[in-house]
Short mmCIF file of C-alpha atoms in Angstrom, two decimals:
data_model
loop_
_atom_site.label_atom_id
_atom_site.label_comp_id
_atom_site.label_asym_id
_atom_site.label_seq_id
_atom_site.Cartn_x
_atom_site.Cartn_y
_atom_site.Cartn_z
CA MET A 1 143.12 108.23 114.72
CA ALA A 2 142.63 106.24 111.04
CA THR A 3 138.86 106.60 111.46
CA LEU A 4 139.25 110.40 111.84
CA ARG A 5 141.25 110.69 108.91
CA ASN A 6 138.41 108.72 107.11
CA LEU A 7 136.07 110.68 108.36
CA PRO A 8 135.92 113.73 105.51
CA ARG A 9 135.75 111.37 103.11
CA TRP A 10 132.61 109.21 104.46
CA LEU A 11 131.02 112.66 105.26
CA LEU A 12 131.53 113.62 101.45
CA GLY A 13 129.87 109.65 101.27
CA ALA A 14 126.67 110.21 102.73
CA GLY A 15 126.47 113.79 101.91
CA LEU A 16 126.27 112.45 97.86
CA LEU A 17 123.66 109.71 98.74
CA LEU A 18 121.38 112.27 100.77
CA ALA A 19 122.32 115.24 97.83
CA PHE A 20 120.78 112.82 95.38
CA ASP A 21 118.48 111.83 97.35
CA LEU A 22 116.79 115.29 97.66
CA ALA A 23 117.58 116.03 94.09
CA GLY A 24 115.31 112.86 92.68
CA ARG A 25 112.55 114.22 95.07
CA SER A 26 112.40 117.53 93.97
CA LEU A 27 112.63 116.50 90.26
CA SER A 28 109.64 114.33 91.45
CA ALA A 29 107.71 117.30 92.83
CA ALA A 30 108.88 119.91 90.14
CA PHE A 31 107.51 117.77 87.00
CA SER A 32 105.09 116.50 89.00
CA LEU A 33 106.47 112.80 87.71
CA PRO A 34 104.63 109.85 88.91
CA VAL A 35 108.31 108.47 90.09
CA PRO A 36 109.34 108.06 93.72
CA GLY A 37 112.08 110.58 94.58
CA PRO A 38 114.49 108.24 95.71
CA VAL A 39 114.10 106.27 92.82
CA LEU A 40 114.73 109.09 90.87
CA GLY A 41 117.71 110.04 92.54
CA MET A 42 119.17 106.16 92.31
CA LEU A 43 119.18 106.69 88.96
CA LEU A 44 120.49 109.87 89.15
CA LEU A 45 123.03 108.39 91.08
CA LEU A 46 124.02 105.31 88.29
CA LEU A 47 124.05 108.25 85.90
CA ALA A 48 126.72 110.07 87.45
CA LEU A 49 128.54 107.31 88.12
CA MET A 50 128.64 105.91 84.76
CA ILE A 51 129.66 109.32 83.65
CA TYR A 52 132.60 109.56 86.23
CA GLY A 53 133.89 106.14 85.52
CA ARG A 54 133.69 104.91 88.75
CA VAL A 55 132.84 104.71 92.82
CA PRO A 56 134.22 107.24 94.64
CA ARG A 57 135.72 105.17 97.82
CA GLY A 58 133.79 106.97 100.68
CA LEU A 59 130.75 106.66 98.48
CA ALA A 60 131.58 103.10 98.40
CA GLU A 61 132.11 102.57 101.99
CA VAL A 62 128.91 104.68 103.20
CA GLY A 63 126.87 102.83 100.34
CA GLY A 64 127.87 99.55 101.56
CA GLN A 65 127.22 100.02 105.10
CA VAL A 66 123.89 101.22 104.23
CA LEU A 67 122.61 98.54 102.05
CA ARG A 68 124.06 95.60 105.25
CA LEU A 69 121.63 97.76 107.08
CA LEU A 70 119.15 97.61 104.66
CA ILE A 71 116.77 95.51 107.01
CA LEU A 72 117.30 97.41 110.18
CA ILE A 73 116.11 100.89 107.95
CA PHE A 74 113.01 99.17 106.94
CA LEU A 75 112.23 97.23 109.99
CA PRO A 76 109.89 99.94 111.60
CA ALA A 77 107.57 99.76 108.40
CA THR A 78 107.81 95.92 108.64
CA VAL A 79 106.36 95.87 112.18
CA GLY A 80 103.71 97.93 110.94
CA ILE A 81 102.37 94.67 109.41
CA TYR A 82 101.54 93.49 113.05
CA PHE A 83 99.45 96.63 114.18
CA LEU A 84 97.26 96.17 110.97
CA ARG A 85 93.49 95.70 112.34
CA ASP A 86 91.32 97.27 109.24
CA LEU A 87 91.46 94.70 107.25
CA SER A 88 88.46 91.77 107.13
CA GLY A 89 88.86 88.13 107.36
CA GLY A 90 88.60 87.63 103.74
CA ASP A 91 91.12 90.13 103.14
CA TRP A 92 93.35 88.35 104.96
CA ALA A 93 92.67 85.05 103.58
CA ALA A 94 92.89 86.41 99.87
CA LEU A 95 96.03 87.95 100.79
CA ALA A 96 97.93 85.25 101.89
CA ILE A 97 96.48 82.66 99.34
CA ALA A 98 98.00 85.43 96.74
CA MET A 99 101.38 86.14 98.32
CA PHE A 100 101.87 82.09 98.88
CA PHE A 101 100.59 80.53 95.56
CA GLY A 102 101.48 83.57 93.13
CA THR A 103 105.35 83.79 94.49
CA LEU A 104 105.50 80.27 93.70
CA ILE A 105 104.24 80.40 90.37
CA SER A 106 105.83 83.19 88.85
CA PHE A 107 108.92 81.63 91.09
CA THR A 108 108.58 78.58 88.78
CA LEU A 109 107.42 80.59 85.41
CA THR A 110 110.44 83.27 85.53
CA ALA A 111 112.84 80.49 86.05
CA LEU A 112 111.78 78.59 82.77
CA VAL A 113 111.45 81.47 80.88
CA LEU A 114 115.11 82.45 81.79
CA ASN A 115 116.53 79.35 80.99
CA ARG A 116 114.87 78.88 77.60
CA LEU A 117 115.73 82.11 76.74
CA ILE A 118 119.64 81.44 78.27
CA GLN A 119 119.69 78.34 76.21
CA ARG A 120 118.73 79.58 73.19
CA THR A 121 121.17 82.46 73.47
CA ALA A 122 124.52 79.79 73.75
CA ALA A 123 122.90 77.53 71.11
CA ARG A 124 123.04 80.56 68.51
CA GLN A 125 125.84 81.62 69.65
CA ARG A 126 127.59 77.92 69.40
CA ARG A 127 125.77 77.70 65.88
CA GLU A 128 127.79 81.28 64.87
CA GLN A 129 131.03 79.71 65.87
CA ASP A 130 130.68 76.57 63.71
CA VAL A 131 129.46 78.43 60.41
CA GLU A 132 133.14 80.67 61.26
CA MET Y 1 112.95 122.38 94.89
CA TRP Y 2 113.06 124.78 98.10
CA SER Y 3 110.33 122.95 99.48
CA GLU Y 4 111.66 119.58 99.64
CA TRP Y 5 114.74 120.67 101.37
CA GLN Y 6 112.41 122.45 103.58
CA ARG Y 7 110.04 119.32 104.06
CA TRP Y 8 113.52 117.42 105.12
CA LEU Y 9 114.86 120.07 107.66
CA ASP Y 10 111.20 119.72 108.91
CA GLN Y 11 111.41 116.41 109.31
CA LEU Y 12 114.81 116.32 110.98
CA HIS Y 13 113.85 119.13 113.37
CA GLN Y 14 110.92 116.79 114.40
CA VAL Y 15 113.74 113.70 115.21
CA PHE Y 16 115.74 116.16 117.22
CA ALA Y 17 112.75 117.62 119.19
CA ASP Y 18 111.62 114.10 119.42
CA PHE Y 19 114.98 113.35 121.60
CA ALA Y 20 114.60 116.39 123.74
CA ALA Y 21 111.10 115.21 124.91
CA PRO Y 22 110.70 113.76 128.03
CA LEU Y 23 111.38 110.37 128.47
CA SER Y 24 109.04 107.75 128.27
CA THR Y 25 108.40 104.16 126.50
CA ALA Y 26 107.73 105.90 123.49
CA HIS Y 27 111.03 108.07 123.27
CA PRO Y 28 113.45 107.78 120.46
CA LEU Y 29 116.55 106.86 122.72
CA VAL Y 30 113.78 103.47 123.78
CA VAL Y 31 112.88 102.74 120.49
CA LEU Y 32 116.06 103.09 118.37
CA PRO Y 33 117.94 100.52 120.87
CA LEU Y 34 115.06 98.21 120.52
CA ASN Y 35 115.27 98.50 116.62
CA CYS Y 36 118.98 97.70 116.37
CA LEU Y 37 118.45 95.26 119.42
CA GLY Y 38 115.86 93.19 117.34
CA PHE Y 39 117.77 93.55 114.33
CA TRP Y 40 121.04 92.40 115.94
CA ILE Y 41 119.25 88.88 117.95
CA GLY Y 42 117.61 88.32 114.94
CA LEU Y 43 120.85 88.28 113.16
CA LYS Y 44 122.27 85.99 115.34
CA VAL Y 45 119.62 83.87 115.59
CA TYR Y 46 119.36 83.50 111.86
CA ARG Y 47 123.00 82.90 111.65
CA ARG Y 48 122.70 79.99 114.17
CA VAL Y 49 119.83 78.26 112.89
CA GLY Y 50 120.36 79.21 108.88
CA SER Y 51 116.68 78.64 108.50
CA PRO Y 52 115.36 82.01 105.70
CA LEU Y 53 112.07 80.95 108.05
CA LEU Y 54 113.67 82.96 110.58
CA HIS Y 55 115.57 85.72 108.74
CA PRO Y 56 115.80 88.87 110.38
CA VAL Y 57 113.18 90.67 108.81
CA ALA Y 58 110.52 87.87 109.73
CA GLY Y 59 111.97 87.30 113.39
CA GLY Y 60 113.89 91.09 114.30
CA SER Y 61 110.21 92.23 113.37
CA LEU Y 62 108.38 89.52 115.65
CA LEU Y 63 110.82 90.52 118.38
CA ILE Y 64 110.35 94.10 118.50
CA PHE Y 65 106.80 93.78 118.14
CA ALA Y 66 106.35 91.33 121.33
CA ALA Y 67 108.75 94.24 123.10
CA LEU Y 68 106.03 97.30 122.13
CA VAL Y 69 103.25 95.08 123.48
CA LEU Y 70 105.09 94.43 126.58
CA LEU Y 71 105.83 98.18 127.01
CA GLY Y 72 102.63 99.02 125.70
CA VAL Y 73 103.45 101.26 122.90
CA ASP Y 74 101.05 102.10 119.76
CA PHE Y 75 102.27 102.46 116.40
CA THR Y 76 101.82 106.17 116.11
CA GLY Y 77 104.57 106.22 119.25
CA TYR Y 78 106.55 103.57 117.64
CA GLN Y 79 106.65 105.18 114.19
CA ARG Y 80 107.58 108.63 116.10
CA GLY Y 81 110.27 107.22 118.02
CA SER Y 82 111.79 105.70 114.57
CA GLY Y 83 111.60 108.70 113.05
CA LEU Y 84 115.92 108.62 112.81
CA LEU Y 85 115.57 105.33 110.55
CA TYR Y 86 112.85 106.49 108.33
CA LEU Y 87 114.99 109.52 107.50
CA LEU Y 88 117.54 107.14 106.35
CA LEU Y 89 114.62 104.85 104.05
CA GLY Y 90 115.45 107.73 100.77
CA PRO Y 91 119.51 107.46 101.08
CA ALA Y 92 119.29 103.81 101.34
CA VAL Y 93 117.16 103.69 97.98
CA VAL Y 94 119.64 105.66 96.26
CA ALA Y 95 122.45 103.58 97.77
CA LEU Y 96 121.34 100.70 95.07
CA ALA Y 97 122.62 102.65 92.59
CA ILE Y 98 126.31 101.61 93.73
CA PRO Y 99 125.93 97.49 93.05
CA LEU Y 100 124.26 98.43 89.96
CA ARG Y 101 127.37 100.44 88.78
CA GLN Y 102 129.42 97.44 89.70
CA ASN Y 103 127.58 95.24 88.23
CA LEU Y 104 126.97 96.83 84.72
CA ALA Y 105 129.74 94.75 83.17
CA VAL Y 106 128.04 91.67 84.04
CA ILE Y 107 124.55 93.54 82.48
CA ARG Y 108 126.49 94.24 79.53
CA GLU Y 109 127.76 90.57 79.20
CA VAL Y 110 124.77 88.38 79.48
CA GLY Y 111 122.87 91.29 77.29
CA TRP Y 112 119.13 90.60 76.06
CA PRO Y 113 117.72 87.19 77.03
CA LEU Y 114 118.22 88.26 80.68
CA MET Y 115 116.66 91.75 80.23
CA LEU Y 116 113.72 89.90 78.67
CA GLY Y 117 113.86 87.38 81.23
CA LEU Y 118 113.62 90.32 83.60
CA LEU Y 119 110.51 91.97 81.98
CA VAL Y 120 108.64 88.68 82.03
CA GLY Y 121 109.66 88.25 85.41
CA ALA Y 122 108.86 91.85 87.08
CA VAL Y 123 105.28 91.72 85.11
CA LEU Y 124 104.20 88.08 86.04
CA ALA Y 125 105.64 88.36 89.82
CA PRO Y 126 103.07 90.79 90.99
CA LEU Y 127 100.83 90.04 87.98
CA VAL Y 128 100.23 86.20 89.31
CA ALA Y 129 99.26 87.32 92.84
CA VAL Y 130 96.98 90.45 91.80
CA VAL Y 131 95.31 88.13 89.56
CA ILE Y 132 95.00 85.54 92.39
CA ALA Y 133 93.53 88.09 94.72
CA LEU Y 134 91.04 89.72 92.29
CA LEU Y 135 89.85 86.00 92.05
CA LEU Y 136 89.12 85.35 95.75
CA GLY Y 137 87.38 89.21 95.75
CA ALA Y 138 90.25 90.95 97.99
CA SER Y 139 89.59 94.71 98.47
CA GLN Y 140 91.73 97.47 96.54
CA THR Y 141 93.79 98.12 99.74
CA VAL Y 142 95.23 94.29 99.43
CA LEU Y 143 95.66 94.41 95.59
CA ILE Y 144 97.87 97.17 95.84
CA ALA Y 145 99.52 96.29 98.76
CA LEU Y 146 100.17 92.87 96.27
CA SER Y 147 101.04 94.99 93.51
CA THR Y 148 104.09 96.19 94.50
CA LYS Y 149 105.71 92.29 96.17
CA SER Y 150 108.34 92.09 93.17
CA VAL Y 151 110.34 95.15 94.49
CA THR Y 152 112.95 95.22 97.22
CA ALA Y 153 111.35 96.59 100.76
CA PRO Y 154 112.74 100.31 100.72
CA VAL Y 155 111.49 100.91 97.14
CA ALA Y 156 108.35 99.50 98.01
CA LEU Y 157 107.92 101.71 100.54
CA ALA Y 158 108.65 104.53 98.43
CA LEU Y 159 105.73 103.11 95.94
CA ALA Y 160 103.22 102.23 98.52
CA GLN Y 161 103.67 106.22 99.36
CA GLU Y 162 103.57 107.16 95.84
CA ILE Y 163 100.48 105.04 94.62
CA ASP Y 164 98.39 105.77 98.35
CA GLY Y 165 98.51 101.83 99.40
CA ILE Y 166 99.30 100.89 102.80
CA GLN Y 167 102.97 101.36 103.51
CA SER Y 168 103.00 98.39 106.08
CA LEU Y 169 101.11 96.44 104.35
CA ALA Y 170 102.98 96.66 101.21
CA ALA Y 171 106.26 96.16 103.62
CA GLY Y 172 104.50 93.33 104.81
CA VAL Y 173 104.34 91.58 101.38
CA VAL Y 174 107.54 92.00 100.41
CA ALA Y 175 108.79 90.36 103.49
CA PHE Y 176 106.15 87.47 103.40
CA THR Y 177 107.17 87.26 99.57
CA GLY Y 178 111.05 87.05 100.10
CA ILE Y 179 110.43 84.19 102.56
CA ILE Y 180 108.50 82.37 100.99
CA GLY Y 181 110.81 82.47 97.70
CA ALA Y 182 113.75 82.18 99.52
CA VAL Y 183 112.43 79.28 101.44
CA LEU Y 184 110.91 77.19 98.98
CA GLY Y 185 112.26 78.54 95.58
CA PRO Y 186 115.31 76.75 95.39
CA SER Y 187 114.43 73.27 96.28
CA LEU Y 188 111.27 73.90 93.72
CA LEU Y 189 114.00 74.79 91.14
CA ARG Y 190 116.41 71.75 91.88
CA ARG Y 191 113.05 69.35 91.19
CA LEU Y 192 112.26 70.71 87.94
CA ASN Y 193 116.07 70.41 87.11
CA LEU Y 194 116.84 73.99 86.45
CA THR Y 195 120.12 74.18 88.37
CA ASP Y 196 121.99 76.79 85.95
CA GLU Y 197 122.91 79.30 88.81
CA ARG Y 198 122.86 82.44 86.92
CA VAL Y 199 118.80 81.36 86.42
CA VAL Y 200 118.63 80.77 90.10
CA GLY Y 201 119.91 84.00 91.06
CA PHE Y 202 118.19 86.11 88.81
CA THR Y 203 115.02 84.23 89.50
CA LEU Y 204 115.85 84.73 93.63
CA GLY Y 205 116.15 88.34 93.12
CA ILE Y 206 113.41 89.25 90.85
CA ASN Y 207 110.88 87.03 93.24
CA ALA Y 208 112.49 87.31 96.19
CA HIS Y 209 114.78 90.43 96.72
CA ALA Y 210 117.11 91.60 99.60
CA ILE Y 211 116.05 88.05 101.07
CA GLY Y 212 116.55 85.98 98.25
CA THR Y 213 119.70 87.47 97.44
CA VAL Y 214 121.03 86.62 100.78
CA ARG Y 215 119.77 82.94 99.89
CA ALA Y 216 121.86 83.34 96.64
CA LEU Y 217 124.53 84.24 98.27
CA GLU Y 218 124.97 81.36 100.72
CA ILE Y 219 124.37 79.06 97.31
CA SER Y 220 127.66 81.10 95.64
CA ALA Y 221 129.28 84.23 94.75
CA LEU Y 222 128.02 84.51 90.94
CA CYS Y 223 124.52 83.59 91.85
CA GLY Y 224 124.04 86.51 94.62
CA ALA Y 225 125.57 88.95 92.09
CA PHE Y 226 123.24 87.70 89.75
CA SER Y 227 120.39 88.06 92.66
CA ALA Y 228 121.31 91.50 93.38
CA LEU Y 229 121.27 92.45 90.15
CA ALA Y 230 117.93 91.18 89.58
CA MET Y 231 116.79 93.28 92.55
CA GLY Y 232 117.91 96.31 91.78
CA LEU Y 233 116.61 96.23 87.89
CA CYS Y 234 113.54 94.87 88.95
CA GLY Y 235 113.15 97.18 91.58
CA ALA Y 236 113.97 100.34 89.02
CA LEU Y 237 111.85 99.15 86.53
CA THR Y 238 108.71 98.15 88.63
CA ALA Y 239 109.13 101.94 90.15
CA LEU Y 240 109.20 103.34 87.02
CA VAL Y 241 106.33 102.02 85.49
CA LEU Y 242 103.89 100.75 88.46
CA PRO Y 243 103.06 104.38 89.33
CA LEU Y 244 102.09 104.96 85.63
CA LEU Y 245 99.39 101.82 85.99
CA VAL Y 246 97.71 102.40 88.66
CA THR Y 247 97.23 106.66 88.33
#
């Protein structure tokens, strides 16, 4: 019974996600923008939520559910990698090496840069507090 | 404007038509439960074993592939049967706006150092991989798929469509990048004495997206929040900039 009473709220949430998806796609197609429609929809929704001031309950619930099922939603596309036959052996090797070492290198570099930036800002804030 | 609505309705109609088709091994009533089962078993095994190597993205998809081979279903049939899930891909990307909105206060608090770090990370992650592949003489298909490696899968799929990459290749690259980052990343940082949970979380979000965020949540809630934030921002940033660079 409680589920039935929540239904309109959930439908509203799901409807909002779909509406912003379609709005983003329409906008992207109408102005032939290079940004994917759904991503544009995401930015539009973020803007709308900032203006609205809070996340409607139904949208938060449906959105949370969708995000929990994210892996299931993109499983069909992931399975596709096992069906790839048109890559040469050299391409496979290059892909594997680039993924493995590329990820480890960029992972380390990103963390080092980030750590440096955060520490520098913290140090500056401390100096400013000392001056005061 | 209306053409997009029309296209969506056509897609929906196609899904219903596939449901009404006579039962076969590639029928949605076979393929959809198979997807759910693969996801569910993958999740169970992952939670039981706790190794990111068996993350549902890796374990689940492998299980489904094995089942498809046993049933003799080809990829086209499988894709048709999964039509309902493809329909959800767009709304799922839109839903990423919700955690972004909820983390807005955190973004303002940490301010510019993180935004600058995000910019550097978002550029570095695909660039390093593309340069390595370029040096190894990879084809353009591989290079385009690698260029989407730092964004979470739903965004990468939308991007790959936009810049004519192969969608499954992009999804595979994103999944394997996430697994490598989540499995080896945190211990690598510990060895470098980088233990600030904000840094670890943010780095995981940029370089290992959804899988990294799951891993970050296991470290701490703070780590997870920063990872989710970085994943969303990095996805939006790459999605905005990459098509401009490629075209």
